[in-house]
Amino acid sequence: MKTLEHELSGWMRARFQTLFPDTDFSGVQMEVLPATDERFGDYQCNAVMGVAKRLKRAPVEVAKLLVAECPAGVARLEIAGPGFINFHLDDAALARRLEEVQGTERLGVPEIGHGKTVVLDYSSPNIAKPMHIGHIRSTVIGNALDRLHRFLGYTVVADNHLGDWGTQFGILILGYRNYLDAQALKDDPIAELERLYVKSYERSKEDESWLHQARAELVKLQQGDAENRALWQQFVQLSLGEFAKIYARLGVGFDLNRGESFYNDQLAGVVERLQALGLAEESEGALVVKLDEEKLPLCLVRKSDGGFNYTTTDLATVLSRAKEFSPDAVIYVTDERQQLHFKQFFAVARKMGVTTRLVHVWFGLMRLPEGTFSTRQGNVIKLERLLDEAESRALALVKASSPEMDEATQREVARAVGLGAVKYADLSQNPQSLVTFSWDKALALDGNSAPYLQYAHARIASVRDKYREQFGDRRPEDSPIVLGEAIERRLAVRLARFPDVVARATSVYKPNVLCEYLFEVAQVYSTFYQTVPFLKAEEGVRESRVRLCDLTASVLKRGLALLGIEAPNRI
Ligand code: ARG
């Protein structure tokens, strides 16, 4: 089944082509979108302006010709202002559309990604350092993009591009040899590795010979010295073990965990290729690529000491990914501070002949409540502690709303609600705005929050249970959906938008688009629930309403699942 927007946009294009067979309309926007003001219709389109321009005719004239016919499933078209077109869907066709998707797995969401591959580079923390808020956000947002793409039928290669290579390992190895506290390493490996690094780094600033020793350790590691290699391995394993705990708790998994080190032996080749292509030149002993045309600063690809850098690694990585997976896109999810890096690296990759679509999805850093900060670094967050607190706050909510539930179930539900609240607080923000996390907002039962949607879902699911208790032998699906009341129609219009919203949230890489939609559905549902009787309605109407409830529950559950959030049937 085609989505509504797809169908209506397709009709517009075909209609103009029939009306004006000799005109080429390629490049003219024919997008039909949800109406910004529902009083004027269900969908709207301003293609007439572009078409009229190409025809050199007055928009109103063109609009009049257009609306002489109407697409299937639409009751009427209206011209507004100078030539905007408003679409009023036909009630019966709308109801049939919903009936068709009810009870299905995909709820009308098309597999537009079928046969296409995307590589998703997200989370990507650094070895021997704690994850900072940027990595947490990358993990949560990246995982939602991962789920969205998979649901749309894309083949996704989720790759955790770990920062497991670099000059810091010389300093760390030296610190480890001299200052190790074995017990501390057992208790909190990452904290101890970080302490060792900092201590050794500070000494290197005052003590020249220490710095030389650190460099020597690094060279040994890079040349494959067995002992240093083993130490490095140990750092990687310890860090991965800690990261794995966080991923398990967040319900996040990767297809690949290729760190930067994986590409180590390809770096020299990348630089040689840049030189052979005449793209790189010496500058003060270093090797750089000029990006004047792109109006970007010089891009360093080899340092003056001969070492390679972050950009060299990303170039090697993208060349390797392009070759191995032939992806349609490679998507990188990081915080906003890396924008320049990605612009430069993408520009150099293009010059090297990479044609794959490269996308940098960036987000602002989120401010966190007091107490979740570590003292030394403002944006390091103890995620464990944040999630523990979310669960205990959620447990209080669940105990209040379901005192009759047994303790184990209450805890299980509180886990889903607490985790959901934290994830949703992150996902529901426009990624490109600076936000402050607040417990009140994250756990609000009456705002745009995961608990609000989870409670709404559970309440809706219970309507179905009550129906079964009273009318056990009837199947609501045997009665048609009838959109008699205005509020039923409003809800139906929202539900029919689900496929387009999923596609849009994915194509603009913004999970918040889906969040806003789910919140709207839940709000419209709540009005529906308060306005009309369900189980007390007359036969037929009752079944139709139960079906709308059921579909609303399915949409909320599926939508939350695409965000990585559970929706328990009872809360
Ligand atoms: N490890 C990097 C950091 O913590 C993020 C890596 C993002 N991915 C990439 N291919 N550069 O800043």
Coordinates of C-alpha atoms and ligand atoms in Angstrom, one line a residue:
M1 CA 0.0 0.0 0.0
K2 CA 1.2 3.5 -0.8
T3 CA 1.3 6.1 1.9
L4 CA -1.2 8.9 1.7
E5 CA 1.3 11.6 0.9
H6 CA 2.9 9.4 -1.7
E7 CA -0.4 8.7 -3.3
L8 CA -1.6 12.3 -3.3
S9 CA 1.7 13.8 -4.5
G10 CA 1.7 11.2 -7.3
W11 CA -1.8 12.2 -8.3
M12 CA -0.8 15.9 -8.5
R13 CA 2.1 15.1 -10.8
A14 CA 0.1 12.9 -13.0
R15 CA -2.8 15.4 -13.2
F16 CA -0.6 18.3 -14.2
Q17 CA 1.1 16.1 -16.8
T18 CA -2.3 15.2 -18.2
L19 CA -3.5 18.8 -18.3
F20 CA -0.2 20.1 -19.8
P21 CA 1.3 17.2 -21.7
D22 CA 3.9 19.4 -23.4
T23 CA 5.5 20.8 -20.3
D24 CA 8.3 19.4 -18.3
F25 CA 7.6 19.6 -14.6
S26 CA 10.7 17.9 -13.3
G27 CA 12.1 19.9 -10.5
V28 CA 8.7 21.3 -9.5
Q29 CA 7.8 20.5 -5.9
M30 CA 4.6 18.4 -5.8
E31 CA 4.7 17.5 -2.2
V32 CA 1.4 17.0 -0.5
L33 CA 1.7 17.5 3.3
P34 CA -0.5 17.3 6.4
A35 CA -2.5 20.5 6.7
T36 CA -0.9 23.0 9.1
D37 CA -4.4 24.1 10.2
E38 CA -6.9 21.3 10.3
R39 CA -9.8 23.7 9.9
F40 CA -8.9 24.1 6.3
G41 CA -8.5 20.4 5.4
D42 CA -6.5 17.3 6.0
Y43 CA -3.7 17.8 3.5
Q44 CA -2.3 20.7 1.6
C45 CA -0.1 21.4 -1.4
N46 CA 1.4 24.5 -3.0
A47 CA 2.6 22.9 -6.2
V48 CA 0.4 25.2 -8.2
M49 CA 2.7 28.1 -7.7
G50 CA 5.7 26.3 -9.2
V51 CA 3.6 24.9 -12.0
A52 CA 2.1 28.3 -12.8
K53 CA 5.5 29.8 -12.9
R54 CA 6.7 27.2 -15.4
L55 CA 3.6 27.7 -17.5
K56 CA 3.8 31.5 -17.2
R57 CA 0.1 31.5 -16.3
A58 CA -1.8 32.8 -13.3
P59 CA -1.8 30.4 -10.3
V60 CA -5.6 30.7 -9.8
E61 CA -6.3 29.8 -13.4
V62 CA -4.1 26.7 -13.1
A63 CA -5.6 25.8 -9.7
K64 CA -9.1 25.9 -11.2
L65 CA -8.1 23.5 -14.0
L66 CA -6.5 21.2 -11.4
V67 CA -9.5 20.8 -9.1
A68 CA -11.9 19.9 -11.9
E69 CA -11.0 16.4 -10.9
C70 CA -10.4 14.8 -7.5
P71 CA -8.0 12.0 -6.5
A72 CA -9.4 8.7 -5.3
G73 CA -10.0 8.7 -1.6
V74 CA -10.5 12.4 -1.5
A75 CA -14.0 13.9 -1.0
R76 CA -13.1 17.4 -2.3
L77 CA -10.3 19.8 -3.2
E78 CA -10.5 23.4 -2.4
I79 CA -8.5 26.4 -3.6
A80 CA -7.3 28.7 -0.9
G81 CA -5.6 32.1 -1.4
P82 CA -3.7 32.6 -4.6
G83 CA -3.6 28.8 -5.4
F84 CA -3.0 26.7 -2.4
I85 CA -4.8 23.4 -2.6
N86 CA -6.6 21.8 0.4
F87 CA -7.5 18.2 0.4
H88 CA -10.5 16.8 2.4
L89 CA -10.2 13.1 2.7
D90 CA -13.3 10.9 2.1
D91 CA -14.5 9.4 5.3
A92 CA -15.3 6.0 3.9
A93 CA -12.0 5.7 2.1
L94 CA -10.2 6.8 5.2
A95 CA -12.0 4.2 7.3
R96 CA -11.1 1.5 4.7
R97 CA -7.5 2.5 4.8
L98 CA -7.4 2.0 8.6
E99 CA -9.2 -1.3 8.4
E100 CA -6.7 -2.5 5.9
V101 CA -3.7 -1.9 8.2
Q102 CA -5.3 -2.9 11.5
G103 CA -3.8 -5.9 13.1
T104 CA -0.9 -6.0 10.6
E105 CA 2.8 -5.9 11.6
R106 CA 3.7 -2.9 9.5
L107 CA 0.6 -0.7 10.1
G108 CA 0.9 0.6 6.5
V109 CA 4.6 1.5 6.7
P110 CA 6.2 0.8 3.3
E111 CA 9.5 -0.9 2.9
I112 CA 11.0 2.0 1.1
G113 CA 14.5 1.0 2.1
H114 CA 14.3 -2.5 0.6
G115 CA 17.5 -3.4 -1.2
K116 CA 19.3 -0.4 0.2
T117 CA 22.1 -0.4 2.8
V118 CA 23.1 2.3 5.3
V119 CA 26.1 2.2 7.6
L120 CA 25.3 3.9 10.9
D121 CA 28.3 5.1 12.8
Y122 CA 27.1 5.9 16.4
S123 CA 27.9 5.8 20.1
S124 CA 31.7 5.5 19.3
P125 CA 33.2 6.2 22.7
N126 CA 36.9 6.3 23.5
I127 CA 38.8 3.5 25.2
A128 CA 40.1 4.2 28.7
K129 CA 37.8 7.2 29.1
P130 CA 34.2 7.4 30.4
M131 CA 31.4 8.0 28.0
H132 CA 30.4 11.7 28.1
I133 CA 26.9 13.0 27.5
G134 CA 27.7 13.3 23.8
H135 CA 28.3 9.6 23.5
I136 CA 25.1 8.8 25.5
R137 CA 23.1 11.1 23.2
S138 CA 24.8 9.5 20.1
T139 CA 23.9 6.1 21.5
V140 CA 20.2 6.9 22.1
I141 CA 19.6 9.0 18.9
G142 CA 21.7 6.6 16.8
N143 CA 19.8 3.6 18.0
A144 CA 16.5 5.2 17.2
L145 CA 17.7 5.9 13.7
D146 CA 18.9 2.3 13.5
R147 CA 15.5 1.0 14.4
L148 CA 13.7 3.4 12.1
H149 CA 15.9 2.4 9.1
R150 CA 15.5 -1.3 9.8
F151 CA 11.7 -1.0 10.0
L152 CA 11.7 0.8 6.7
G153 CA 13.4 -2.2 5.2
Y154 CA 17.0 -0.9 5.0
T155 CA 19.9 -3.2 5.6
V156 CA 21.6 -1.4 8.5
V157 CA 25.3 -1.9 9.4
A158 CA 25.5 -0.4 12.9
D159 CA 29.1 0.2 13.6
N160 CA 30.5 1.4 16.9
H161 CA 33.6 3.2 15.7
L162 CA 35.5 3.1 19.0
G163 CA 38.3 5.5 19.7
D164 CA 40.8 2.8 20.4
W165 CA 44.0 4.1 18.9
G166 CA 46.0 7.3 19.2
T167 CA 48.9 9.0 20.9
Q168 CA 47.2 8.8 24.4
F169 CA 48.2 5.2 24.7
G170 CA 51.9 6.0 25.2
I171 CA 51.0 8.2 28.1
L172 CA 48.6 5.6 29.5
I173 CA 51.0 2.7 29.2
L174 CA 53.6 4.6 31.1
G175 CA 51.1 5.6 33.8
Y176 CA 49.9 2.1 34.1
R177 CA 53.5 0.8 34.6
N178 CA 54.2 3.3 37.3
Y179 CA 51.0 4.2 39.2
L180 CA 48.6 1.3 38.9
D181 CA 46.2 0.7 41.8
A182 CA 45.2 -2.9 41.1
Q183 CA 42.2 -2.8 43.4
A184 CA 40.8 0.4 41.9
L185 CA 41.2 -1.1 38.4
K186 CA 39.0 -4.0 39.5
D187 CA 36.4 -1.8 41.1
D188 CA 36.0 0.7 38.4
P189 CA 38.3 0.0 35.4
I190 CA 37.5 3.1 33.4
A191 CA 37.9 5.5 36.3
E192 CA 41.3 4.0 37.2
L193 CA 42.5 4.1 33.6
E194 CA 41.4 7.7 33.4
R195 CA 43.2 8.5 36.6
L196 CA 46.4 6.8 35.3
Y197 CA 46.2 8.7 32.1
V198 CA 45.7 12.1 33.8
K199 CA 48.5 11.5 36.3
S200 CA 50.9 10.4 33.6
Y201 CA 49.8 13.3 31.3
E202 CA 50.4 15.9 34.0
R203 CA 53.8 14.5 34.8
S204 CA 54.7 14.6 31.0
K205 CA 54.0 18.4 31.1
E206 CA 56.6 19.0 33.7
D207 CA 59.1 16.2 33.1
E208 CA 60.7 16.2 29.6
S209 CA 62.2 12.7 30.1
W210 CA 58.8 11.3 31.0
L211 CA 57.4 12.7 27.7
H212 CA 60.2 11.0 25.8
Q213 CA 59.5 7.7 27.6
A214 CA 55.8 8.0 26.7
R215 CA 56.6 8.6 23.1
A216 CA 58.9 5.6 23.1
E217 CA 56.1 3.4 24.5
L218 CA 53.8 4.6 21.8
V219 CA 56.3 3.8 19.1
K220 CA 56.8 0.3 20.6
L221 CA 53.0 -0.2 20.6
Q222 CA 52.7 1.0 17.0
Q223 CA 55.5 -1.3 16.0
G224 CA 53.7 -4.3 17.5
D225 CA 55.8 -4.8 20.7
A226 CA 54.2 -7.8 22.3
E227 CA 54.0 -6.4 25.9
N228 CA 52.6 -3.0 24.9
R229 CA 50.2 -4.7 22.5
A230 CA 48.9 -6.9 25.4
L231 CA 48.5 -3.9 27.7
W232 CA 46.5 -2.0 25.0
Q233 CA 44.4 -5.1 24.4
Q234 CA 43.7 -5.2 28.1
F235 CA 42.6 -1.5 28.1
V236 CA 40.3 -2.2 25.2
Q237 CA 38.7 -5.3 26.8
L238 CA 38.2 -3.5 30.2
S239 CA 36.6 -0.5 28.5
L240 CA 34.4 -2.7 26.3
G241 CA 33.2 -4.6 29.3
E242 CA 32.1 -1.4 30.9
F243 CA 30.5 0.0 27.8
A244 CA 28.7 -3.4 27.3
K245 CA 26.9 -2.8 30.7
I246 CA 25.6 0.5 29.5
Y247 CA 24.5 -0.9 26.1
A248 CA 22.7 -3.8 27.8
R249 CA 20.8 -1.5 30.0
L250 CA 19.8 0.7 27.1
G251 CA 18.9 -2.2 24.9
V252 CA 21.4 -1.2 22.3
G253 CA 23.4 -3.6 20.1
F254 CA 25.9 -3.2 17.2
D255 CA 26.7 -5.3 14.1
L256 CA 30.3 -4.2 14.3
N257 CA 32.6 -2.9 16.9
R258 CA 35.5 -1.9 14.7
G259 CA 37.6 0.6 16.4
E260 CA 39.9 3.1 14.8
S261 CA 42.7 0.5 15.2
F262 CA 41.1 -1.7 12.6
Y263 CA 42.1 0.7 9.9
N264 CA 45.6 1.3 11.2
D265 CA 47.5 -0.4 8.4
Q266 CA 45.4 1.4 5.7
L267 CA 46.4 5.0 6.8
A268 CA 49.7 5.2 4.9
G269 CA 47.9 4.1 1.8
V270 CA 45.3 6.7 2.1
V271 CA 47.9 9.4 2.4
E272 CA 49.8 8.0 -0.6
R273 CA 46.6 8.1 -2.6
L274 CA 45.9 11.7 -1.7
Q275 CA 49.5 12.5 -2.8
A276 CA 49.1 10.6 -6.1
L277 CA 45.9 12.4 -6.8
G278 CA 47.7 15.7 -6.3
L279 CA 45.4 16.6 -3.5
A280 CA 47.8 16.8 -0.6
E281 CA 50.6 19.2 -0.1
E282 CA 53.3 19.9 2.5
S283 CA 52.8 22.7 4.9
E284 CA 55.2 23.4 7.7
G285 CA 56.3 19.8 7.7
A286 CA 52.7 18.5 7.8
L287 CA 50.6 17.2 5.0
V288 CA 47.3 19.1 4.3
V289 CA 44.5 19.1 1.8
K290 CA 43.4 22.6 0.6
L291 CA 39.6 23.1 0.7
D292 CA 39.5 26.7 -0.7
E293 CA 36.7 25.9 -3.2
E294 CA 34.6 24.5 -0.4
K295 CA 35.4 27.6 1.7
L296 CA 36.8 25.4 4.5
P297 CA 40.0 25.6 6.4
L298 CA 43.0 23.4 5.5
C299 CA 42.5 19.8 6.4
L300 CA 45.4 18.1 8.1
V301 CA 46.0 14.5 7.1
R302 CA 49.5 13.8 8.4
K303 CA 51.1 15.6 11.3
S304 CA 54.6 17.0 11.1
D305 CA 55.9 14.2 13.3
G306 CA 54.6 11.8 10.6
G307 CA 51.7 10.6 12.7
F308 CA 48.2 10.2 11.2
N309 CA 45.1 11.8 12.7
Y310 CA 41.4 11.5 13.2
T311 CA 40.7 12.6 9.6
T312 CA 43.2 10.1 8.1
T313 CA 41.4 7.3 10.1
D314 CA 37.9 8.5 9.0
L315 CA 39.1 8.6 5.3
A316 CA 40.4 5.1 5.6
T317 CA 37.2 4.0 7.3
V318 CA 34.9 5.4 4.7
L319 CA 36.9 4.0 1.8
S320 CA 36.8 0.6 3.5
R321 CA 33.0 0.8 4.2
A322 CA 32.2 1.9 0.6
K323 CA 34.1 -1.0 -0.7
E324 CA 32.8 -3.6 1.7
F325 CA 29.1 -2.6 2.0
S326 CA 28.4 -0.5 -1.1
P327 CA 26.1 1.5 1.1
D328 CA 23.6 4.1 -0.1
A329 CA 24.6 6.3 2.8
V330 CA 27.0 6.4 5.7
I331 CA 25.5 8.3 8.6
Y332 CA 27.6 9.6 11.5
V333 CA 26.0 10.6 14.8
T334 CA 28.0 12.9 17.1
D335 CA 27.7 16.0 19.0
E336 CA 27.9 19.5 17.4
R337 CA 31.5 20.0 18.2
Q338 CA 32.6 17.8 15.3
Q339 CA 30.8 19.7 12.6
L340 CA 33.9 21.2 11.0
H341 CA 35.7 17.8 11.1
F342 CA 32.9 16.1 9.2
K343 CA 32.6 18.9 6.6
Q344 CA 36.3 18.7 5.9
F345 CA 36.5 15.0 5.9
F346 CA 33.5 14.7 3.6
A347 CA 35.0 17.2 1.2
V348 CA 38.3 15.3 1.1
A349 CA 36.4 12.0 0.6
R350 CA 34.5 13.5 -2.3
K351 CA 37.8 14.6 -3.9
M352 CA 39.0 11.1 -3.5
G353 CA 36.1 9.8 -5.5
V354 CA 33.7 8.7 -2.8
T355 CA 30.2 9.1 -4.2
T356 CA 28.2 7.5 -1.3
R357 CA 25.9 9.9 0.5
L358 CA 27.7 11.0 3.6
V359 CA 25.6 12.5 6.4
H360 CA 26.6 14.0 9.7
V361 CA 23.7 14.0 12.2
W362 CA 24.8 16.3 15.0
F363 CA 23.1 17.4 18.2
G364 CA 23.7 19.9 20.9
L365 CA 25.0 18.9 24.3
M366 CA 22.3 18.4 26.9
R367 CA 22.6 20.0 30.3
L368 CA 22.1 17.6 33.1
P369 CA 20.6 18.0 36.6
E370 CA 22.9 18.6 39.5
G371 CA 24.5 15.5 40.9
T372 CA 24.9 13.7 37.7
F373 CA 28.0 15.6 36.8
S374 CA 31.4 14.3 37.7
T375 CA 33.4 17.0 39.4
R376 CA 36.3 17.2 37.0
Q377 CA 34.6 17.3 33.6
G378 CA 31.3 19.1 33.2
N379 CA 29.7 16.8 30.6
V380 CA 30.6 13.4 32.0
I381 CA 27.5 11.7 33.2
K382 CA 27.2 8.7 35.4
L383 CA 24.5 7.1 33.3
E384 CA 24.1 4.3 35.7
R385 CA 23.2 6.7 38.4
L386 CA 20.8 8.6 36.2
L387 CA 19.0 5.5 35.2
D388 CA 18.8 4.2 38.8
E389 CA 17.2 7.4 39.8
A390 CA 14.8 7.3 36.9
E391 CA 13.7 3.8 37.9
S392 CA 13.2 4.7 41.5
R393 CA 11.2 7.8 40.6
A394 CA 9.2 5.7 38.1
L395 CA 8.6 3.1 40.8
A396 CA 6.9 5.7 42.9
L397 CA 4.6 6.5 40.0
V398 CA 3.8 2.9 39.3
K399 CA 3.1 2.2 43.0
A400 CA 0.7 5.1 43.1
S401 CA -1.2 4.1 39.9
S402 CA -1.2 0.3 40.4
P403 CA -1.1 -0.5 44.1
E404 CA -2.6 -3.9 43.4
M405 CA 0.2 -5.0 41.2
D406 CA 2.8 -7.4 42.7
E407 CA 6.1 -5.9 43.6
A408 CA 8.1 -7.7 40.9
T409 CA 5.8 -6.5 38.1
Q410 CA 5.9 -3.0 39.6
R411 CA 9.7 -3.1 39.3
E412 CA 9.6 -4.4 35.8
V413 CA 7.2 -1.7 34.7
A414 CA 9.2 1.0 36.5
R415 CA 12.3 -0.1 34.6
A416 CA 10.5 0.4 31.3
V417 CA 9.0 3.7 32.4
G418 CA 12.2 5.1 33.9
L419 CA 14.4 4.1 31.0
G420 CA 11.7 5.3 28.6
A421 CA 11.6 8.6 30.3
V422 CA 15.3 9.2 30.0
K423 CA 15.5 8.1 26.4
Y424 CA 12.4 10.1 25.4
A425 CA 13.7 13.2 27.1
D426 CA 16.6 13.0 24.7
L427 CA 14.8 11.9 21.6
S428 CA 11.9 14.3 21.8
Q429 CA 14.1 17.4 21.5
N430 CA 15.0 18.9 18.2
P431 CA 18.6 17.5 18.2
Q432 CA 19.9 20.8 17.1
S433 CA 18.8 22.8 20.1
L434 CA 20.4 23.1 23.5
V435 CA 18.3 21.6 26.2
T436 CA 18.4 21.0 29.9
F437 CA 17.3 17.7 31.2
S438 CA 14.6 18.0 33.9
W439 CA 13.1 15.2 36.0
D440 CA 9.7 17.0 36.1
K441 CA 9.5 17.1 32.3
A442 CA 10.9 13.6 31.7
L443 CA 8.5 12.0 34.1
A444 CA 5.5 14.2 33.5
L445 CA 2.3 12.3 33.3
D446 CA 0.5 15.1 31.4
G447 CA 3.2 16.3 29.0
N448 CA 5.2 15.2 26.0
S449 CA 7.0 12.4 27.9
A450 CA 7.4 8.7 27.6
P451 CA 5.4 8.0 30.8
Y452 CA 2.5 10.0 29.3
L453 CA 2.5 7.9 26.2
Q454 CA 3.1 4.6 28.1
Y455 CA 0.2 5.4 30.4
A456 CA -2.0 6.3 27.4
H457 CA -1.1 3.1 25.7
A458 CA -1.9 1.0 28.7
R459 CA -5.2 2.7 29.3
I460 CA -6.2 2.2 25.6
A461 CA -5.1 -1.5 25.8
S462 CA -7.4 -2.0 28.7
V463 CA -10.4 -0.8 26.7
R464 CA -10.0 -3.9 24.5
D465 CA -9.8 -6.1 27.7
K466 CA -13.0 -4.6 29.0
Y467 CA -14.7 -5.2 25.7
R468 CA -13.6 -8.8 25.7
E469 CA -15.0 -9.2 29.3
Q470 CA -18.4 -7.9 28.3
F471 CA -18.8 -9.1 24.7
G472 CA -16.4 -12.0 24.6
D473 CA -18.0 -13.7 21.7
R474 CA -17.9 -10.7 19.3
R475 CA -14.9 -9.7 17.2
P476 CA -14.9 -5.9 16.7
E477 CA -13.0 -6.5 13.4
D478 CA -16.2 -8.0 12.0
S479 CA -17.8 -4.5 12.0
P480 CA -16.6 -1.7 9.8
I481 CA -15.0 1.4 11.1
V482 CA -17.5 4.3 10.9
L483 CA -16.4 7.9 11.3
G484 CA -19.6 9.4 12.6
E485 CA -18.3 12.0 15.0
A486 CA -15.9 14.8 14.2
I487 CA -13.5 13.6 16.9
E488 CA -13.5 10.1 15.4
R489 CA -12.5 11.5 12.1
R490 CA -9.8 13.7 13.7
L491 CA -8.3 10.6 15.3
A492 CA -8.6 8.6 12.1
V493 CA -6.8 11.3 10.1
R494 CA -3.9 11.2 12.6
L495 CA -3.7 7.4 12.6
A496 CA -3.5 7.3 8.8
R497 CA -0.4 9.5 8.9
F498 CA 1.7 7.0 10.8
P499 CA 3.5 5.6 7.7
D500 CA 4.4 9.0 6.4
V501 CA 5.7 10.2 9.8
V502 CA 7.9 7.2 10.1
A503 CA 9.4 7.8 6.7
R504 CA 9.8 11.5 7.3
A505 CA 11.5 11.1 10.8
T506 CA 13.9 8.8 9.1
S507 CA 14.7 10.8 6.0
V508 CA 15.4 14.0 8.0
Y509 CA 17.2 11.9 10.8
K510 CA 15.0 13.4 13.5
P511 CA 13.4 11.0 15.9
N512 CA 11.7 14.1 17.5
V513 CA 9.4 14.2 14.5
L514 CA 8.0 10.8 15.5
C515 CA 7.8 11.9 19.2
E516 CA 5.7 15.0 18.3
Y517 CA 3.4 12.8 16.2
L518 CA 2.9 10.2 19.0
F519 CA 2.2 13.0 21.5
E520 CA -0.4 14.4 19.1
V521 CA -2.1 11.0 18.6
A522 CA -2.3 10.5 22.4
Q523 CA -3.8 13.9 22.9
V524 CA -6.4 13.5 20.2
Y525 CA -7.2 10.1 21.6
S526 CA -7.7 11.5 25.0
T527 CA -10.3 13.9 23.7
F528 CA -12.0 11.1 21.8
Y529 CA -12.1 9.0 25.0
Q530 CA -13.6 11.9 26.9
T531 CA -16.1 12.9 24.3
V532 CA -17.9 9.8 23.2
P533 CA -19.0 6.6 25.0
F534 CA -17.2 3.4 24.0
L535 CA -18.7 0.3 25.6
K536 CA -22.0 1.9 26.2
A537 CA -22.4 3.0 22.6
E538 CA -24.9 1.2 20.4
E539 CA -23.8 -2.0 18.7
G540 CA -21.7 -1.3 15.6
V541 CA -20.6 2.1 16.8
R542 CA -19.2 0.4 19.8
E543 CA -17.2 -2.0 17.7
S544 CA -15.9 0.7 15.4
R545 CA -14.7 2.7 18.4
V546 CA -13.0 -0.3 19.9
R547 CA -11.2 -0.7 16.6
L548 CA -10.0 2.9 16.7
C549 CA -8.8 2.3 20.2
D550 CA -7.0 -0.8 19.2
L551 CA -5.3 0.9 16.3
T552 CA -4.3 3.8 18.4
A553 CA -2.6 1.4 20.9
S554 CA -0.8 -0.4 18.0
V555 CA 0.5 2.9 16.6
L556 CA 1.7 4.1 20.0
K557 CA 3.3 0.8 20.8
R558 CA 5.0 0.5 17.4
G559 CA 6.1 4.2 17.5
L560 CA 7.6 3.8 20.9
A561 CA 9.4 0.6 19.9
L562 CA 10.9 2.5 17.0
L563 CA 12.4 4.8 19.5
G564 CA 13.7 2.0 21.6
I565 CA 11.0 2.4 24.3
E566 CA 8.8 -0.3 25.7
A567 CA 5.1 0.0 26.1
P568 CA 3.8 -2.4 28.8
N569 CA 0.2 -3.4 28.5
R570 CA -0.4 -2.6 32.2
I571 CA 1.1 0.2 34.2
Ligands
ARG1 N1 35.4 8.6 19.1 C1 34.9 9.8 18.6 C2 34.7 10.8 19.8 O1 34.5 10.4 20.9 C3 33.6 9.8 17.9 C4 33.7 9.0 16.6 C5 32.6 9.3 15.6 N2 32.7 8.6 14.4 C6 33.6 8.8 13.5 N3 33.6 8.0 12.4 N4 34.4 9.8 13.5 O2 34.8 12.0 19.6

